XYZ file of C-alpha atoms in Angstrom:
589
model
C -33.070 -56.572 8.977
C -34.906 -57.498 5.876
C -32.568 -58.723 2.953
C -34.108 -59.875 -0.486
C -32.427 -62.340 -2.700
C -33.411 -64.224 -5.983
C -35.925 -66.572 -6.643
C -33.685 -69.682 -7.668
C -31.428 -69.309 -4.257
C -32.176 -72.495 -1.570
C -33.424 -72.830 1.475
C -29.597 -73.918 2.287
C -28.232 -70.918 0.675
C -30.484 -68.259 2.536
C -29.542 -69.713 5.699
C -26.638 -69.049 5.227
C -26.871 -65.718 4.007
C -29.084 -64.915 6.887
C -26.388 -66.545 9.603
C -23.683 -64.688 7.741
C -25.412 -61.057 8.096
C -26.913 -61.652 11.329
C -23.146 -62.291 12.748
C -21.518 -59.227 10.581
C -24.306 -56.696 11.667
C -25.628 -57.360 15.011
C -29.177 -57.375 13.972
C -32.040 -60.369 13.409
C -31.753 -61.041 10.025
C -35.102 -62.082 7.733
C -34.529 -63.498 3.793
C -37.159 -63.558 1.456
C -36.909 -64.615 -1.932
C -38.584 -62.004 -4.528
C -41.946 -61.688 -4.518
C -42.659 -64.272 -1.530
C -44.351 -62.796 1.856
C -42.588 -65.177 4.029
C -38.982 -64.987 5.179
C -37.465 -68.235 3.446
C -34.698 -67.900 6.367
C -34.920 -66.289 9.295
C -31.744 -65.951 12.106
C -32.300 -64.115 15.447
C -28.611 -62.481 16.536
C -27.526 -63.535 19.926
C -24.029 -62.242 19.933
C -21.306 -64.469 21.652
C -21.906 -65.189 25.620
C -18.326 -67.011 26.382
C -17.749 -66.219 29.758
C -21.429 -65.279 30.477
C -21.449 -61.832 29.915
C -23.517 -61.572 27.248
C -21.824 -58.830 25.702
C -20.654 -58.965 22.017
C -17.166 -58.603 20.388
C -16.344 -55.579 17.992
C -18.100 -56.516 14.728
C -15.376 -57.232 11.668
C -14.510 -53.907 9.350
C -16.663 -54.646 6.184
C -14.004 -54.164 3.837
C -12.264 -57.296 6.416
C -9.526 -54.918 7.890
C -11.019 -56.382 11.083
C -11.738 -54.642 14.605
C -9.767 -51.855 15.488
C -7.785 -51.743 18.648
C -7.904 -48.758 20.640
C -4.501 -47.210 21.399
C -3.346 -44.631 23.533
C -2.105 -41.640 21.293
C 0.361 -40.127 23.240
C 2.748 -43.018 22.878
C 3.045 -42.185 19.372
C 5.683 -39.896 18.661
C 7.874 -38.184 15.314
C 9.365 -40.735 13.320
C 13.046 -41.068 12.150
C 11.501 -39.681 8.631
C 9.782 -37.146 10.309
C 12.940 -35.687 12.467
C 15.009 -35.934 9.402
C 12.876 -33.333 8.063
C 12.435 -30.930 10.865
C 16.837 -31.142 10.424
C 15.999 -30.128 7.259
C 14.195 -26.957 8.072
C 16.332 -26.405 10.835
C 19.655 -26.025 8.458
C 17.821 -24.129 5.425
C 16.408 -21.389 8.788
C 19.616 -20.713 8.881
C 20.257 -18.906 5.877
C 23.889 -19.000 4.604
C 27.356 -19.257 5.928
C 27.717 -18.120 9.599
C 30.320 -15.475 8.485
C 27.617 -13.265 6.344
C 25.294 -13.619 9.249
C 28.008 -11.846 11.637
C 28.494 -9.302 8.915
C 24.833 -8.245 9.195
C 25.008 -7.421 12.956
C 28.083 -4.862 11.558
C 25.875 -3.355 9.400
C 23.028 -2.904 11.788
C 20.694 -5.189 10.078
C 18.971 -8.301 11.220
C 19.356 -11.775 9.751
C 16.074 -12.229 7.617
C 14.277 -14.663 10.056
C 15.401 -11.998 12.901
C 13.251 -9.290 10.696
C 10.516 -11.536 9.528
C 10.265 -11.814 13.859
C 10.170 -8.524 14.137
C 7.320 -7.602 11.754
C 4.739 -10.558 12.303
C 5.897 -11.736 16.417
C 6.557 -15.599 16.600
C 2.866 -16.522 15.856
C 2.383 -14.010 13.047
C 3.872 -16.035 10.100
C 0.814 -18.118 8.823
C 3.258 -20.127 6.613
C 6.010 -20.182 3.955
C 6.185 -21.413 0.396
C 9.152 -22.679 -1.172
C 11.620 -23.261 1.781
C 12.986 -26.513 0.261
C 14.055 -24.367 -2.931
C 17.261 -25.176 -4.168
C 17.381 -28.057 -2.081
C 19.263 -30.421 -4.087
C 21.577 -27.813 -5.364
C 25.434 -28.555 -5.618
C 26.089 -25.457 -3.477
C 24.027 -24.771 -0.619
C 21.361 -22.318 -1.579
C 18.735 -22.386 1.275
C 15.170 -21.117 -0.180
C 17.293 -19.697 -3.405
C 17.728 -16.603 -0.806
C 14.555 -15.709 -1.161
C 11.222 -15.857 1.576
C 7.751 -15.800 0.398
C 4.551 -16.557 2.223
C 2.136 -15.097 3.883
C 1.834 -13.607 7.784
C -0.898 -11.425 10.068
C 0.391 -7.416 10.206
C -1.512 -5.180 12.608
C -4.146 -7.481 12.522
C -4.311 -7.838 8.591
C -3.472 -10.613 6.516
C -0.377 -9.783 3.864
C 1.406 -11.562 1.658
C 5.727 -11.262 2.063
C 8.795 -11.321 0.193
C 12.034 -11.020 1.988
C 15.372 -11.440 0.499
C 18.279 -13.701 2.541
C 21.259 -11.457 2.459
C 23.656 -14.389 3.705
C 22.323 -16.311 0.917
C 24.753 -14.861 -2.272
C 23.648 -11.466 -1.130
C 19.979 -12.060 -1.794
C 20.763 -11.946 -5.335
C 18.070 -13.599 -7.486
C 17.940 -16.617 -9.647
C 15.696 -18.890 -10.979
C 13.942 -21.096 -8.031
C 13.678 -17.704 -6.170
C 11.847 -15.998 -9.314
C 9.396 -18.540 -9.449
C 8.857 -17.935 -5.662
C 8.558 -14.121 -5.997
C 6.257 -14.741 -9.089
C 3.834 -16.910 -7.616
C 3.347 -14.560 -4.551
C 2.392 -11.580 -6.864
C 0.259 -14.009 -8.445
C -1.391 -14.752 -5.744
C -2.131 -11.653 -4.010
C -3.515 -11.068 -7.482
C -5.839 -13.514 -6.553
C -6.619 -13.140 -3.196
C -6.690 -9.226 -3.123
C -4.477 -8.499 -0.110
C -1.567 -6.266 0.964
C 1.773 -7.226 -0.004
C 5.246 -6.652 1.970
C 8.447 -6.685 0.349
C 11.130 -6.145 2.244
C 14.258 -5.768 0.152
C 17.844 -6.242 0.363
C 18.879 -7.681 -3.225
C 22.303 -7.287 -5.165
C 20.002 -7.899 -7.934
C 20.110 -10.560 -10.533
C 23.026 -13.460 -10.840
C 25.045 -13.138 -14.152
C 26.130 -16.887 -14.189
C 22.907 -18.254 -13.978
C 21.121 -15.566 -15.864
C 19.616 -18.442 -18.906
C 17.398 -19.537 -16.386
C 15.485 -16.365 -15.013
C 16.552 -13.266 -17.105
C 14.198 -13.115 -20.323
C 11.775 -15.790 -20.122
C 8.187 -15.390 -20.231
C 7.797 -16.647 -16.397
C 10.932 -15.068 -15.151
C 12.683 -11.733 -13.685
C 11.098 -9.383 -16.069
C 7.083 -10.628 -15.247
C 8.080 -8.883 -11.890
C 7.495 -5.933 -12.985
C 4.121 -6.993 -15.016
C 2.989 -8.010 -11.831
C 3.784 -4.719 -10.244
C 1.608 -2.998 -12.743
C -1.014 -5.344 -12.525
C -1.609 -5.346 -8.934
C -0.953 -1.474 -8.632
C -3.851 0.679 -7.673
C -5.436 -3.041 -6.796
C -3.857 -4.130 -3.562
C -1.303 -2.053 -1.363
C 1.898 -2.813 -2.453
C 4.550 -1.515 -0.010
C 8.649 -1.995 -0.425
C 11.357 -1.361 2.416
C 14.722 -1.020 1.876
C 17.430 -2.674 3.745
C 20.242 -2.410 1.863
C 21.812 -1.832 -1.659
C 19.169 -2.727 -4.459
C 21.114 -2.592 -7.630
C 19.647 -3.239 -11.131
C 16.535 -5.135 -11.436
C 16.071 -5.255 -7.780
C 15.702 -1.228 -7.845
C 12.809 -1.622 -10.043
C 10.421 -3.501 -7.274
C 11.234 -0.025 -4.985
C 9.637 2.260 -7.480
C 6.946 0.068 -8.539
C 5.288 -0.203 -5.278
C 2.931 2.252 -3.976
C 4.724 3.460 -1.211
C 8.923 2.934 -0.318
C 10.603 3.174 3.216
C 14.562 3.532 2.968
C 16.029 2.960 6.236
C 19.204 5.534 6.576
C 22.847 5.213 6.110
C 21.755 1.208 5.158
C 19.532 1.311 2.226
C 20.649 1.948 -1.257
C 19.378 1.620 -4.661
C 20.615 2.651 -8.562
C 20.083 1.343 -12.049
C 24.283 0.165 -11.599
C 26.858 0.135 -8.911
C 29.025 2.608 -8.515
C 31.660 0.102 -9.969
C 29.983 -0.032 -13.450
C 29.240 3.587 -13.080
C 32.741 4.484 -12.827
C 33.017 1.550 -15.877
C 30.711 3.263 -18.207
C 31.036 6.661 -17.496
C 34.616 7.148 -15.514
C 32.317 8.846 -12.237
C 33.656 8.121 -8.915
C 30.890 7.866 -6.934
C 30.150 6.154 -3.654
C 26.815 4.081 -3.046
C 25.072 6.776 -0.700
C 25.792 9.956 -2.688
C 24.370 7.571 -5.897
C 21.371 5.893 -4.489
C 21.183 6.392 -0.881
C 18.202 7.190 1.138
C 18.534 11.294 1.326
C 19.448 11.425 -2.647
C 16.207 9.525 -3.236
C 14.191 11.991 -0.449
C 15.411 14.687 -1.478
C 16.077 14.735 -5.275
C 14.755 11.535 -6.595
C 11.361 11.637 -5.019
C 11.708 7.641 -5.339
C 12.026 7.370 -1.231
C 8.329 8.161 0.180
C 9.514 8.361 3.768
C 13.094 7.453 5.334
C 13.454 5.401 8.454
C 16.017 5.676 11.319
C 16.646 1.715 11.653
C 14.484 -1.629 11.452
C 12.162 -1.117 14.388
C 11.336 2.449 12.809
C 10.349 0.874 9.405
C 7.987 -1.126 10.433
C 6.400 1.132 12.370
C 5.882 3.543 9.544
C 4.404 1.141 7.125
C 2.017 -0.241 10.629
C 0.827 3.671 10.542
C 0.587 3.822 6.111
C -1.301 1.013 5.924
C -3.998 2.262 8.563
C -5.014 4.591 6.589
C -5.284 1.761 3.213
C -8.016 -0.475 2.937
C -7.424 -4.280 2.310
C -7.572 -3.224 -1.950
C -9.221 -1.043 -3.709
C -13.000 -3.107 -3.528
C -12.683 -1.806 0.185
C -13.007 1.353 2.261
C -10.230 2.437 4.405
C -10.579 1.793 7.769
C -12.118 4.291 9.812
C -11.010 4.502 14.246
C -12.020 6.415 16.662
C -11.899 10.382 16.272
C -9.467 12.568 18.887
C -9.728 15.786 18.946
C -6.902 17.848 17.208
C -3.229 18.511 19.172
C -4.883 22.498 19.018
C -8.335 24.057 18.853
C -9.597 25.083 15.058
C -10.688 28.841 16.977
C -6.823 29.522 16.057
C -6.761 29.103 12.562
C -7.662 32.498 11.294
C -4.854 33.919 13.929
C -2.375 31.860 11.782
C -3.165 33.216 8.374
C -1.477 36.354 7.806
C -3.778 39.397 6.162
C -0.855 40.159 3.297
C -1.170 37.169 0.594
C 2.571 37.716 0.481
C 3.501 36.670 4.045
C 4.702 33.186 4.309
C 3.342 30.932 7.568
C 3.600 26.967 7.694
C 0.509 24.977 6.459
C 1.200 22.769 9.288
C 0.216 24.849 11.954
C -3.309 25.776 10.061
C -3.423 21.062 9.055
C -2.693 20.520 13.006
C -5.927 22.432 14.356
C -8.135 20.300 11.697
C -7.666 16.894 11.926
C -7.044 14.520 14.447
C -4.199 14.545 16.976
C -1.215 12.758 15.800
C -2.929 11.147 13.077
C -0.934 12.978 10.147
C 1.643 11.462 8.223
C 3.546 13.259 5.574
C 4.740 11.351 2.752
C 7.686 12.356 0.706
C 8.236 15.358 2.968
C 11.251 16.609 1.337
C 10.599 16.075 -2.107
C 8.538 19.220 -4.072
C 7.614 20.977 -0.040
C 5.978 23.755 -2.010
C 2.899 20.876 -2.090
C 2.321 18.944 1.251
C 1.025 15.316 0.658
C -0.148 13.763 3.974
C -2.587 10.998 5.248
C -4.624 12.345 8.368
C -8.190 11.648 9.623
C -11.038 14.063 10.413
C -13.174 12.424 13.193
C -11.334 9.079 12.331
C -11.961 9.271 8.818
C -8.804 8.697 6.426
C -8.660 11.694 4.093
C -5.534 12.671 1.855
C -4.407 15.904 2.443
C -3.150 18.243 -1.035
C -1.929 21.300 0.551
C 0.021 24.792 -0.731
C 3.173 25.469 1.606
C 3.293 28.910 1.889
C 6.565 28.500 3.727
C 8.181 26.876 0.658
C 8.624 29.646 -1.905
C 5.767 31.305 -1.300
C 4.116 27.849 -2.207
C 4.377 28.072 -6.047
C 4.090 24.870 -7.784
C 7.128 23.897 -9.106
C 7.764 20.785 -11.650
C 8.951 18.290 -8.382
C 5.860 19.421 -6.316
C 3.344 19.023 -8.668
C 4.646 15.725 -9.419
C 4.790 14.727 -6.430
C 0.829 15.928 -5.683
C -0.279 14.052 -8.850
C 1.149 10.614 -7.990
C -0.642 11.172 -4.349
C -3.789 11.914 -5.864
C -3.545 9.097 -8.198
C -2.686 6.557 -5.139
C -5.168 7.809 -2.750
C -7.866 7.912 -5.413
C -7.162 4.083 -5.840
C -7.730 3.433 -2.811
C -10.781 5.350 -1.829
C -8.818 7.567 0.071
C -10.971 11.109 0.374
C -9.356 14.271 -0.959
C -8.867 17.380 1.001
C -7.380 20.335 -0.789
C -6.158 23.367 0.823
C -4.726 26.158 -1.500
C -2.794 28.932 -0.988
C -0.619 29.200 -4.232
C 0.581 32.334 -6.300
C 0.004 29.102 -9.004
C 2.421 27.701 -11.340
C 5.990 28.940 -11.096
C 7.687 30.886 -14.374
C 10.858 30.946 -15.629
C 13.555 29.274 -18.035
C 14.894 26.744 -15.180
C 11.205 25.526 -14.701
C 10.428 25.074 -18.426
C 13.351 23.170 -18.817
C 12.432 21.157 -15.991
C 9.016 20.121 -17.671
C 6.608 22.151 -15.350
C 3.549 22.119 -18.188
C 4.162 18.419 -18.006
C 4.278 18.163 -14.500
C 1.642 21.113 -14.059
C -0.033 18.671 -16.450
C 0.027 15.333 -14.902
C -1.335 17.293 -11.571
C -4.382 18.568 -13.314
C -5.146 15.301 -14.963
C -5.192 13.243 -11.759
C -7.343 15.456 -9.781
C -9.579 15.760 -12.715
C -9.998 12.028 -12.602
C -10.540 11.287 -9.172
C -13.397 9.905 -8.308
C -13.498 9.769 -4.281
C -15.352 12.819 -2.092
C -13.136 15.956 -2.679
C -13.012 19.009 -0.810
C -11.317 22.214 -1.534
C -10.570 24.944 0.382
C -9.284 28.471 -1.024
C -7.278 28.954 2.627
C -5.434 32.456 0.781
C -4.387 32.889 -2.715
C -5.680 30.996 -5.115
C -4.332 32.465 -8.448
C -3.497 31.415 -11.969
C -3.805 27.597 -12.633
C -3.130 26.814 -9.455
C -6.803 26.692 -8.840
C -7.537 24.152 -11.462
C -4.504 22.022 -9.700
C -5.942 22.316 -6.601
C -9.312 21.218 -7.465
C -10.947 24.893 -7.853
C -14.887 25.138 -8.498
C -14.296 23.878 -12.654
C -13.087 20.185 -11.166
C -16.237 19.250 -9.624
C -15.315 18.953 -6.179
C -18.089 18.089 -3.731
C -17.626 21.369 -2.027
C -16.018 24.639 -3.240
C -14.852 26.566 -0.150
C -13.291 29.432 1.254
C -11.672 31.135 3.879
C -12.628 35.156 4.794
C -9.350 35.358 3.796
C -9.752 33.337 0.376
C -8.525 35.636 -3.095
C -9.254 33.892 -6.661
C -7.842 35.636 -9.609
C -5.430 34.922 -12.915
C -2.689 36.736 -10.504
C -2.063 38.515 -7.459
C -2.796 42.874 -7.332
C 1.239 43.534 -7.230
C 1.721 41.384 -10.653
C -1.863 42.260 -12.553
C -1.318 46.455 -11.574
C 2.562 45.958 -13.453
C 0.883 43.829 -15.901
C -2.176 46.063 -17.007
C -1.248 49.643 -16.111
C 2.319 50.054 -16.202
C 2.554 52.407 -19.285
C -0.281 54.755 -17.138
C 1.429 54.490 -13.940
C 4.904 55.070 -15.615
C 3.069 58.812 -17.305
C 2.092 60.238 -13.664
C 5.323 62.502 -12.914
C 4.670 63.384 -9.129
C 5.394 60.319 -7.087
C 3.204 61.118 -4.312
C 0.093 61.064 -7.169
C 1.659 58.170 -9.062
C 1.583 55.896 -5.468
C -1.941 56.660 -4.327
C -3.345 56.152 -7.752
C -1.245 52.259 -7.814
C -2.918 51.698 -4.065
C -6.554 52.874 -5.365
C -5.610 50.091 -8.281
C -4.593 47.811 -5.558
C -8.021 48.222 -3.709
C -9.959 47.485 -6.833
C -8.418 44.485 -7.679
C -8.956 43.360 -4.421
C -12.379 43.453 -4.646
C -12.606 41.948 -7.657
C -10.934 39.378 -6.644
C -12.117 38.665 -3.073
C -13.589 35.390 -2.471
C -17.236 37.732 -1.114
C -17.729 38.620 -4.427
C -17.020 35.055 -5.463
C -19.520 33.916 -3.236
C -21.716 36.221 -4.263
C -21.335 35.238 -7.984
C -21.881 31.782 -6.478
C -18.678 30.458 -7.901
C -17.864 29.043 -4.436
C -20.314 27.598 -2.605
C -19.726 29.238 1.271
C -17.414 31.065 3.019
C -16.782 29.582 6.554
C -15.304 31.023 9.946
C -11.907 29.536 10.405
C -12.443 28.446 14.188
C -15.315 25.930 11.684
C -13.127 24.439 8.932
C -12.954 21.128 10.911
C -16.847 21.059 11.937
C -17.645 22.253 8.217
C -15.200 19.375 6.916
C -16.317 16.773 9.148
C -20.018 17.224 8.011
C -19.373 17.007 4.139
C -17.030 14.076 4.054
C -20.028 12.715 5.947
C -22.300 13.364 3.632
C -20.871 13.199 0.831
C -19.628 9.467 1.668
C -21.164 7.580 -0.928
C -20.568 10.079 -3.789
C -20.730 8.475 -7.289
C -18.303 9.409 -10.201
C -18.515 8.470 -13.190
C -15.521 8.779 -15.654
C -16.017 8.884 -19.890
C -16.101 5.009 -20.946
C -12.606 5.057 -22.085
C -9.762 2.491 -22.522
C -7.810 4.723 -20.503
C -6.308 8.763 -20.843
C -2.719 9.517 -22.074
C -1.266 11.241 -19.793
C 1.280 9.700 -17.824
């Protein structure tokens, strides 16, 4: 080793500089004052030889912490700080009083930690945020009731919520607000899925200063919502009675599982129902999970208990890709439950026959990969995820079966939030229509069916993913435009041999247009074969040949094909571009 030092130091000095580093590195040490070619001091190391070995002791730490001392780790071991902790997290795990956790098992649920188990396995939780909430609180309040953090499902990384029922009945408050906040914030952030998994009694009154209308507190759930919708998945189940401000996370997320005979929610309990308007009403028959199914619409699917939840959002989110920067993930294609050589058998010849959609959906996509969502909500309109070949589409389809599958205001409501979702997230369309069109009549009016009829027009108009449509039968009146007809740019216009497209079927235009002539032909016999010769010609003119002809479709395709023909322009058609107007945004809602 070379050191340098300054012209004015001494022999005596460098000496001992040299001594000094010689000892402290290990090395020969040379010192030569600036500018000089000779070493003024020069000190050759020769380490310390007591007891003849030779060999040289562990060099001092240069900071002078001196050598270290090896030591065998596994005597080392928690400390009393360290196992006060873990007794810690042992009593906040769990949850509240003993006597709310029994009450649980009554009610079919499972304790929080039980559930939280069931949906990630023991090594699926990645961690938790804000256990120690609440901590020093004068009653015992583990995590504020509230879980947040973030776990592996079905191989994807989420982010949770998870209300503790034994904790005040998962009611919210402040320290649990901030929890639920940061979460959203986060997946904001990070772009991933997000769980909740409810079972609220909503907001606490007493303590209501500190979460209720501040800028950072109950009611930035629900910005949240809106900012992360159509961004990451966002996907609520219901264990139990959701009352108030906990209702609202339900409805905000893109998809909500109530689990029967146990989930509930409502704006108010039936107690301040009966308050404010003197209805008796019990919490099922207001809020439960077949009101919401059935009339509602706010209840995308119902499960039978726990274990059945989870396994319906495990099969939603296969079809959803990590947010909407992503693709949805694609598997490996089965072939469907029944050959596609059957579907033509299924269609009846008179476009006034009913038949179920289902049986023509099941011969063109892939074995049990369809899910129905909202099934008994608007069934003149079937809204399912399915794949083709493994590929995710979302499947708008007439129900022939329903009411001759006219849309009504609930349906088409129902078809335009669908659209909207799976359009989000890049989700394929598949349209299959066989629709008399929009339904008439007071009731409908009154139940807003040009608004609805409305709102389903708009969202198919501004999807931007591959489309398909398929004129399977009747395609009359608006319905055509709902169901993504040749005007809304799909990818591919088309059609069934047994496809019609018309402003309205040959029974209603033949009353419509020559009723007065038909009315002047006295003999009956004359008067029937001149309405079936009217019959015939608006058949033709209305029969999806002369469409083709016209090119207004662009083919016709055997039946026993749909799936092959399907298959191939999804494929294509992949990476489709679609551009909307540079807008702030449309108004309709």
């Amino acid at each position: 080793m070379k050191v340098h030092v300054e012209e004015t130091t001494t022999d005596e000095a460098a000496e001992v500089i040299a001594e000094a580093l010689a000892q402290d590195f290990a090395e020969d040490v040379e010192v030569y004052r600036q500018g000089a070619d000779e070493p003024v001091a020069t000190v050759a190391y020769e380490g310390d030889d007591e007891g003849g070995s030779g060999a040289s002791e562990p060099r001092a730490d240069r900071h002078g912490a001196g050598p270290a001392t090896p030591t065998d780790a596994d005597d080392l071991g928690p400390t009393e700080r360290e196992e006060l902790l873990w007794e810690e997290i042992e009593d906040i795990e769990r949850g509240g009083p003993e006597k709310y956790r029994e009450r649980l098992g009554e009610q079919g649920k499972l304790f929080v930690r039980d559930r939280l188990d069931l949906w990630f396995g023991e090594d699926g939780l990645s961690f938790e945020d804000g256990k120690f909430a609440e901590f020093d609180a004068a009653d015992r309040l583990p995590g504020d009731g509230l879980l947040t953090g973030a776990a592996e499902f079905e191989g994807r990384d989420v982010h949770f919520m998870a209300n503790d029922f034994t904790v005040k009945a998962g009611s919210m408050a402040e320290k649990g607000v901030e929890k639920f906040l940061r979460m959203q914030q986060r997946a904001l952030k990070t772009g991933k899925p997000v769980l909740y998994l409810m079972d609220s009694s909503g907001g606490r009154i007493d303590q209501q200063t500190g979460f209720f209308a501040n800028r950072e507190g109950i009611g930035k759930y629900y910005y949240n919502h809106s900012m992360l919708s159509g961004r990451v998945p966002q996907i609520c189940v219901l264990y139990g009675p959701c009352i108030a401000g906990a209702a609202y996370t339900p409805v905000f997320a893109d998809f909500t599982i109530m689990v029967r005979g146990m989930s509930a929610m409502a704006i108010a309990s039936p107690r301040m129902v009966e308050m404010v308007t003197g209805e008796q009403i019990d919490m099922q028959e207001l809020g439960g999970a077949e009101m919401h199914a059935t009339h509602s619409g706010s209840a995308d699917l119902i499960a039978e208990d726990e274990e059945h939840a989870r396994e319906l959002v495990a099969k939603l989110l296969s079809y959803l890709p990590r947010n909407s920067d992503h693709q949805p993930p694609q598997t490996a294609g089965k072939e469907p439950v029944l050959p596609p050589k059957g579907i033509d058998s299924i269609i009846p010849q008179e476009p006034n026959r009913g038949y179920d959609m289902n049986r023509v959906i099941e011969r063109v996509v892939d074995a049990d990969s369809m899910l129905e969502i909202r099934p008994d909500y608007g069934p003149e309109i079937l809204t399912a995820f399915a794949r083709i070949d493994g590929r995710p589409v979302a499947i708008v389809a007439n129900q022939p079966a329903q009411r001759a599958g006219a849309i009504f205001p609930d349906a088409a409501e129902k078809a335009a939030q669908f659209i909207w979702t799976a359009d989000a997230y890049n989700v394929p369309l598949l349209y299959l229509c066989d629709t008399p069109g929009f339904m008439a009549g007071s009731q409908v009016e009154k139940d807003a069916i040009l608004e609805q009829g409305k709102k389903m027009i708009y969202a198919t108009s501004s999807a931007t993913v591959p489309t398909q449509s398929v004129v399977v039968r009747k395609a009359y009146g608006a319905g055509i435009y709902a169901m993504a007809g040749p005007a809304y740019q799909p990818e591919s216009s088309i059609a069934l041999p047994s496809g019609e497209i018309g402003i309205m079927g040959p029974e209603a235009a033949i009353n419509a247009v020559y009723a007065n002539k038909l009315a002047a032909i006295d003999d009956p016999e004359e008067r029937k074969e001149r309405e079936q010769e009217l019959r015939e010609e608006y058949r033709e003119d209305i029969d999806v040949k002369r469409m083709a002809s016209e090119v207004v479709i662009d083919e016709i395709v055997p039946p026993s094909t749909l799936r092959e023909e399907l298959n191939a322009r999804f494929d294509f058609y992949e990476s489709v571009e679609k551009d909307l107007p540079d807008k702030k945004h449309g108004t309709v809602l």
